[in-house]
Short mmCIF file of C-alpha atoms and ligand atoms in Angstrom, two decimals:
data_model
loop_
_atom_site.label_atom_id
_atom_site.label_comp_id
_atom_site.label_asym_id
_atom_site.label_seq_id
_atom_site.Cartn_x
_atom_site.Cartn_y
_atom_site.Cartn_z
CA MET A 1 -10.43 -10.03 3.84
CA ILE A 2 -14.11 -9.28 4.25
CA GLY A 3 -16.12 -10.51 1.32
CA THR A 4 -13.18 -12.15 -0.78
CA ASN A 5 -14.68 -15.57 -0.58
CA VAL A 6 -11.19 -17.25 0.36
CA SER A 7 -11.36 -21.11 0.58
CA GLY A 8 -9.37 -23.80 2.20
CA LEU A 9 -7.95 -21.52 4.84
CA THR A 10 -7.49 -23.36 8.25
CA LYS A 11 -6.76 -22.18 11.71
CA GLU A 12 -3.30 -23.51 11.60
CA ASP A 13 -2.54 -21.22 8.31
CA ILE A 14 -3.10 -18.14 10.39
CA GLY A 15 -0.42 -16.55 12.48
CA TYR A 16 -0.08 -13.64 14.76
CA GLU A 17 2.29 -10.68 14.58
CA ASN A 18 2.06 -7.36 16.53
CA GLY A 19 2.26 -5.22 13.17
CA VAL A 20 2.46 -5.80 9.62
CA LEU A 21 5.85 -4.40 9.12
CA GLY A 22 7.11 -6.67 11.98
CA GLY A 23 5.72 -9.87 10.10
CA VAL A 24 7.42 -8.52 6.93
CA VAL A 25 10.85 -8.22 8.82
CA SER A 26 10.40 -11.69 10.24
CA ALA A 27 9.51 -13.09 6.87
CA LEU A 28 12.64 -11.26 5.42
CA LYS A 29 14.88 -12.99 7.86
CA VAL A 30 13.78 -16.28 6.93
CA PHE A 31 13.93 -15.75 2.94
CA ALA A 32 17.22 -13.65 2.83
CA ALA A 33 20.63 -12.84 4.68
CA PRO A 34 21.50 -9.53 5.76
CA GLY A 35 22.99 -7.72 2.90
CA ASP A 36 20.71 -9.53 0.47
CA LYS A 37 18.91 -7.43 -2.22
CA VAL A 38 15.07 -7.28 -1.99
CA LEU A 39 12.82 -6.34 -5.05
CA LEU A 40 10.24 -3.47 -4.12
CA HIS A 41 8.01 -1.49 -6.79
CA SER A 42 8.44 2.21 -6.50
CA PRO A 43 6.90 4.55 -5.31
CA THR A 44 7.22 2.70 -2.12
CA TYR A 45 5.50 2.79 1.14
CA MET A 46 8.07 4.45 3.43
CA GLY A 47 7.69 1.90 6.02
CA PHE A 48 9.00 -0.75 3.80
CA THR A 49 12.03 1.33 2.90
CA ASN A 50 12.70 2.09 6.67
CA ALA A 51 12.21 -1.57 7.90
CA VAL A 52 14.28 -3.21 4.84
CA LEU A 53 17.19 -0.91 5.42
CA SER A 54 17.36 -0.61 9.05
CA ASN A 55 17.36 -4.47 9.01
CA GLY A 56 20.42 -4.84 7.01
CA TYR A 57 18.89 -5.71 3.46
CA GLN A 58 19.27 -3.60 0.30
CA ILE A 59 16.53 -2.54 -1.79
CA VAL A 60 16.09 -2.83 -5.69
CA HIS A 61 13.26 -0.79 -6.94
CA SER A 62 11.31 -1.71 -10.15
CA PRO A 63 9.45 1.54 -11.11
CA LEU A 64 5.72 1.36 -11.82
CA ILE A 65 4.80 3.09 -14.85
CA LYS A 66 1.69 4.97 -15.79
CA ASP A 67 -0.05 3.86 -18.97
CA GLU A 68 -1.53 6.10 -21.39
CA ASN A 69 -4.70 6.46 -19.21
CA GLY A 70 -2.59 7.20 -16.29
CA THR A 71 -3.02 3.88 -14.52
CA TRP A 72 -0.11 2.47 -12.46
CA ARG A 73 1.38 -0.70 -13.87
CA MET A 74 4.01 -2.97 -13.09
CA ASN A 75 6.74 -3.20 -15.55
CA TYR A 76 7.15 -7.18 -15.67
CA GLU A 77 10.38 -7.03 -17.89
CA ASP A 78 12.02 -4.75 -15.54
CA MET A 79 11.02 -6.84 -12.86
CA ASP A 80 12.58 -9.89 -14.40
CA LYS A 81 15.63 -8.07 -15.47
CA LYS A 82 16.51 -6.54 -11.96
CA ILE A 83 15.58 -9.88 -10.41
CA LYS A 84 18.37 -11.58 -12.55
CA LYS A 85 21.17 -9.05 -12.68
CA ASN A 86 20.89 -8.55 -8.74
CA GLN A 87 20.27 -12.35 -7.92
CA ILE A 88 17.20 -11.55 -5.92
CA HIS A 89 15.26 -14.16 -4.02
CA VAL A 90 12.83 -12.16 -2.07
CA ALA A 91 10.04 -9.58 -3.17
CA ILE A 92 7.80 -7.32 -1.18
CA PHE A 93 4.53 -6.92 -2.91
CA CYS A 94 1.85 -4.61 -1.87
CA ASN A 95 -1.53 -5.49 -2.82
CA PRO A 96 -3.37 -3.16 -2.86
CA HIS A 97 -0.46 -0.63 -3.34
CA ASN A 98 0.20 2.28 -1.19
CA PRO A 99 0.95 5.06 -2.16
CA THR A 100 -0.57 4.81 -5.60
CA GLY A 101 -4.03 3.41 -4.55
CA ARG A 102 -3.67 0.82 -7.24
CA VAL A 103 -5.78 -2.43 -6.69
CA TRP A 104 -3.95 -5.04 -8.67
CA THR A 105 -6.42 -7.42 -11.05
CA LYS A 106 -6.04 -11.18 -10.98
CA GLU A 107 -4.32 -11.10 -14.41
CA GLU A 108 -1.69 -8.37 -13.31
CA ILE A 109 -0.73 -10.48 -9.90
CA THR A 110 -0.80 -13.66 -12.06
CA LYS A 111 1.71 -12.13 -14.29
CA ALA A 112 3.79 -10.78 -11.40
CA MET A 113 3.80 -14.29 -9.88
CA GLU A 114 5.01 -15.88 -13.07
CA VAL A 115 8.07 -13.72 -12.99
CA TYR A 116 8.66 -14.59 -9.39
CA GLU A 117 8.17 -18.10 -9.93
CA ARG A 118 10.55 -18.09 -13.07
CA ASN A 119 13.28 -16.63 -10.80
CA ASN A 120 12.80 -18.50 -7.78
CA VAL A 121 11.73 -15.58 -5.67
CA TRP A 122 9.78 -15.82 -2.55
CA VAL A 123 7.07 -13.15 -1.92
CA ILE A 124 6.08 -11.15 0.79
CA SER A 125 2.62 -9.79 0.16
CA ASP A 126 1.43 -6.87 2.34
CA GLU A 127 -2.49 -6.91 2.15
CA ILE A 128 -3.07 -4.54 5.07
CA TRP A 129 -5.47 -2.35 2.81
CA SER A 130 -7.65 -5.13 1.27
CA ASP A 131 -10.87 -4.19 2.89
CA LEU A 132 -10.61 -0.69 1.71
CA MET A 133 -11.97 -0.96 -1.86
CA MET A 134 -13.24 2.21 -3.39
CA ASN A 135 -15.95 2.58 -5.96
CA ASP A 136 -16.57 -1.21 -6.07
CA HIS A 137 -12.97 -2.17 -7.06
CA HIS A 138 -12.47 -5.83 -6.50
CA TYR A 139 -9.51 -7.14 -4.32
CA THR A 140 -7.64 -10.38 -5.28
CA PRO A 141 -5.59 -12.08 -2.57
CA THR A 142 -2.28 -12.81 -4.10
CA GLN A 143 -2.32 -16.18 -2.76
CA SER A 144 -5.50 -17.06 -4.71
CA VAL A 145 -4.01 -16.82 -8.28
CA SER A 146 -2.03 -20.02 -8.49
CA GLU A 147 -0.99 -23.05 -6.28
CA TRP A 148 2.71 -21.50 -6.83
CA ALA A 149 1.46 -18.28 -5.14
CA LYS A 150 -0.20 -20.01 -2.52
CA GLU A 151 3.05 -22.06 -1.42
CA HIS A 152 5.51 -19.25 -1.94
CA THR A 153 3.87 -16.16 -0.39
CA ALA A 154 3.58 -15.03 3.08
CA ALA A 155 0.65 -12.88 3.21
CA PHE A 156 0.16 -10.15 6.00
CA TYR A 157 -3.35 -8.48 6.99
CA ALA A 158 -4.42 -6.13 10.02
CA PRO A 159 -7.67 -4.57 10.91
CA SER A 160 -5.91 -1.55 11.84
CA LYS A 161 -6.46 0.47 8.40
CA THR A 162 -10.01 -0.44 7.98
CA PHE A 163 -11.25 -0.09 11.60
CA ASN A 164 -8.73 2.57 12.78
CA LEU A 165 -7.26 0.11 15.39
CA ALA A 166 -3.61 0.83 14.75
CA GLY A 167 -3.12 1.97 18.38
CA LEU A 168 -4.35 -1.21 19.69
CA ILE A 169 -1.66 -3.25 17.88
CA GLY A 170 -2.29 -6.43 16.09
CA SER A 171 -2.02 -8.08 12.63
CA TYR A 172 -2.05 -11.44 11.36
CA SER A 173 -0.44 -13.48 8.59
CA VAL A 174 -1.61 -16.20 6.37
CA ILE A 175 1.15 -18.59 5.39
CA TYR A 176 -0.18 -22.14 3.57
CA ASN A 177 3.34 -23.59 3.30
CA LYS A 178 4.02 -25.16 6.70
CA PRO A 179 7.77 -25.10 6.89
CA ILE A 180 7.98 -21.55 5.89
CA ARG A 181 5.09 -20.63 8.26
CA GLU A 182 6.83 -22.34 11.19
CA ARG A 183 10.20 -20.65 10.49
CA ILE A 184 8.43 -17.20 10.23
CA GLN A 185 6.64 -17.67 13.36
CA SER A 186 9.83 -18.83 15.05
CA VAL A 187 11.59 -15.74 14.23
CA GLY A 188 8.60 -13.53 15.50
CA LYS A 189 8.52 -15.35 18.78
CA LYS A 190 12.37 -14.55 19.40
CA THR A 191 11.28 -10.97 20.08
CA VAL A 192 9.61 -12.10 23.39
CA TYR A 193 6.82 -9.50 23.30
CA ASN A 194 5.35 -10.41 19.95
CA SER A 195 1.99 -11.56 21.20
CA MET A 196 -1.76 -10.56 21.15
CA ASN A 197 -3.25 -8.39 24.07
CA VAL A 198 -6.73 -8.95 25.20
CA PHE A 199 -8.02 -5.53 23.98
CA SER A 200 -6.56 -5.94 20.49
CA GLU A 201 -7.89 -9.46 20.41
CA HIS A 202 -11.45 -8.60 21.01
CA ALA A 203 -11.13 -5.24 18.91
CA LEU A 204 -10.33 -7.65 16.05
CA ILE A 205 -13.26 -9.98 16.84
CA GLY A 206 -15.47 -7.05 17.12
CA ALA A 207 -14.23 -5.65 13.64
CA TYR A 208 -14.84 -8.94 11.82
CA SER A 209 -18.41 -9.33 12.99
CA ASP A 210 -21.47 -8.38 11.11
CA GLU A 211 -21.58 -5.16 12.89
CA GLY A 212 -18.05 -4.38 11.85
CA ASN A 213 -18.86 -5.30 8.18
CA ASN A 214 -21.96 -3.10 8.33
CA TRP A 215 -19.93 -0.04 9.43
CA LEU A 216 -17.49 -1.00 6.65
CA ASN A 217 -20.25 -1.11 4.09
CA GLN A 218 -21.30 2.52 5.32
CA LEU A 219 -17.61 3.96 5.33
CA LEU A 220 -16.59 2.63 1.76
CA PRO A 221 -19.32 5.12 0.12
CA VAL A 222 -18.10 8.05 1.97
CA LEU A 223 -14.18 7.15 1.32
CA SER A 224 -15.28 6.59 -2.57
CA GLN A 225 -17.01 10.09 -2.45
CA ASN A 226 -14.03 11.69 -1.09
CA VAL A 227 -11.84 9.98 -3.79
CA ASN A 228 -14.32 11.20 -6.44
CA LEU A 229 -14.14 14.51 -5.07
CA ALA A 230 -10.44 14.65 -4.78
CA TYR A 231 -9.97 13.24 -8.27
CA ASP A 232 -12.52 15.65 -9.96
CA TYR A 233 -10.97 18.58 -8.26
CA VAL A 234 -7.54 17.93 -9.18
CA THR A 235 -8.29 17.04 -12.77
CA LYS A 236 -10.72 20.14 -13.30
CA HIS A 237 -8.90 22.86 -11.14
CA PHE A 238 -5.33 22.04 -10.70
CA ASP A 239 -3.43 22.83 -14.14
CA GLY A 240 0.05 20.97 -14.01
CA VAL A 241 -1.24 18.74 -11.36
CA SER A 242 -2.02 15.08 -12.23
CA THR A 243 -3.37 12.02 -10.21
CA PHE A 244 -4.57 8.42 -10.65
CA LYS A 245 -8.13 7.79 -9.22
CA THR A 246 -7.52 5.76 -6.05
CA GLU A 247 -9.02 2.24 -6.37
CA GLY A 248 -8.10 0.95 -3.07
CA THR A 249 -6.64 2.50 0.32
CA TYR A 250 -7.61 5.93 0.95
CA MET A 251 -4.46 7.54 -0.11
CA MET A 252 -3.92 9.71 -3.22
CA PHE A 253 -0.57 10.45 -4.78
CA LEU A 254 -0.55 13.70 -6.73
CA ASP A 255 2.17 14.43 -9.40
CA CYS A 256 2.89 18.05 -9.22
CA THR A 257 6.08 17.77 -11.48
CA ASP A 258 4.55 20.16 -14.33
CA TRP A 259 3.15 22.54 -11.74
CA LEU A 260 6.52 22.94 -9.95
CA LYS A 261 8.23 23.56 -13.42
CA GLU A 262 5.71 26.04 -14.54
CA HIS A 263 5.64 28.12 -11.18
CA ASP A 264 9.11 27.83 -10.81
CA LYS A 265 8.86 26.54 -7.18
CA THR A 266 10.55 23.87 -5.40
CA GLN A 267 8.66 20.90 -3.70
CA THR A 268 9.54 22.23 -0.34
CA GLU A 269 8.18 25.61 -1.08
CA LEU A 270 4.99 23.98 -2.18
CA LEU A 271 4.58 21.59 0.75
CA GLU A 272 5.20 24.51 3.17
CA ARG A 273 2.81 26.62 1.35
CA GLY A 274 0.18 23.93 1.98
CA TRP A 275 0.94 23.59 5.67
CA ASP A 276 0.94 27.35 6.17
CA TYR A 277 -2.56 27.45 4.89
CA GLY A 278 -3.85 24.44 7.13
CA ILE A 279 -3.36 21.56 4.56
CA GLY A 280 -2.08 18.64 6.13
CA TRP A 281 -0.02 16.47 3.48
CA GLN A 282 2.98 14.51 2.90
CA ASP A 283 6.11 14.68 1.09
CA GLY A 284 6.03 12.19 -1.72
CA GLY A 285 9.92 12.21 -1.76
CA LEU A 286 9.56 9.63 1.35
CA PHE A 287 7.89 7.31 -1.10
CA GLN A 288 10.48 7.73 -4.09
CA GLY A 289 8.06 10.46 -5.71
CA PRO A 290 10.40 13.58 -5.19
CA THR A 291 7.88 15.75 -6.87
CA SER A 292 4.74 14.18 -5.66
CA ILE A 293 2.42 14.72 -2.60
CA ARG A 294 0.50 12.05 -0.74
CA LEU A 295 -2.81 12.82 0.46
CA ASN A 296 -4.92 11.05 3.25
CA LEU A 297 -8.54 11.04 2.20
CA ALA A 298 -9.85 9.41 5.44
CA SER A 299 -11.72 12.57 6.80
CA PRO A 300 -15.51 13.48 6.81
CA THR A 301 -16.22 14.55 3.20
CA SER A 302 -16.55 18.39 4.55
CA ARG A 303 -12.96 18.55 5.65
CA ILE A 304 -11.79 16.95 2.33
CA GLU A 305 -13.81 19.58 0.53
CA ASP A 306 -12.31 22.34 2.73
CA ALA A 307 -8.84 21.13 1.99
CA PHE A 308 -9.28 21.11 -1.67
CA LYS A 309 -10.97 24.75 -1.45
CA ARG A 310 -7.69 25.80 0.46
CA MET A 311 -5.45 24.17 -2.33
CA ASP A 312 -7.42 26.17 -4.94
CA LYS A 313 -7.48 29.47 -3.29
CA TYR A 314 -4.12 29.56 -1.53
CA VAL A 315 -1.81 27.21 -3.09
CA PHE A 316 -2.11 25.93 -6.69
CA ASN A 317 -4.25 28.92 -8.21
CA ALA A 318 -2.63 31.73 -6.00
CA GLU A 319 0.01 34.08 -6.62
CA TRP A 320 2.84 33.56 -4.30
C1 LIG B 1 1.29 -1.09 3.15
C2 LIG B 1 1.35 -0.86 4.74
N1 LIG B 1 1.89 -1.78 5.32
C3 LIG B 1 1.97 -1.75 6.52
C4 LIG B 1 1.49 -0.63 7.28
C5 LIG B 1 1.73 -0.58 8.99
O1 LIG B 1 1.03 -1.68 9.49
P1 LIG B 1 1.61 -2.05 10.97
O2 LIG B 1 1.20 -0.73 11.83
O3 LIG B 1 0.71 -3.15 11.08
O4 LIG B 1 2.96 -2.51 10.89
C6 LIG B 1 1.02 0.43 6.55
C7 LIG B 1 0.67 1.75 7.25
O5 LIG B 1 0.48 2.78 6.51
C8 LIG B 1 0.88 0.32 5.23
O6 LIG B 1 0.40 1.44 4.51
#
């Protein structure tokens, strides 16, 4: 939220949740009955998949598609069609999007909100990655695009990604619609232990101070440099592997479909080969990308460089 120039936000609009996923589930419990279908884009952050399914809801995916420049886009017609066909009244929106690293523009969010509005769909917007903008990309809060979006969206944030505070627990919601806010907070309270502790409270205050902002302003160029390095490496050195250049988050989603075909290898073999040579990476299958791999680029640049050299020497350009 740092630097987004949000206006009209009052203290009352902000609520507490131990974690963003807990907040997403509290909101789901208000917006849908167990067994109901929920619209999600795919690829999908696996935390959503687990939380939605384990709480008794069903998932309907609307796949994101890559345009001619390799940029991930929403398919508004598909969203509209699936919402109508499945009588969906709640969607989980991820802005910026994990795992693709896409930062939705104001125009794109506006179009998505128009689809939701037309179909009376409540929106749960996970904006946990909103501070992590690479290469000067610009984050737009979902609730800022229209009056409808403001009143029909429950948004969730946390300092945990930006300031590496996940271990301390703590996130917060912004819900302008009073009855909805009160109902979501009431669900959250029923777990009894959904309350802030003194460490996380002071960590959050510290993170959102000028000093925290200074630190973030030094972090973002390093992460952007890592993204640039990773993107250049993949596009210049790894034939058959393609990727979208992460705009936000510090994740990168590699599409290895062609490489696997050309080298007659399975996804499991590829993943294991990487781990055997000291490359810690994650199976994209967990995110509905069965021939993709998710990379976390939040390390010193020297380590990212080392990881890519290993991929080059021992994995993508090696005989094995
Ligand atoms: C989109 C998204 N939401 C939520 C979380 C987890 O947040 P929390 O630990 O606050 O539940 C993550 C962590 O990777 C995430 O990527």
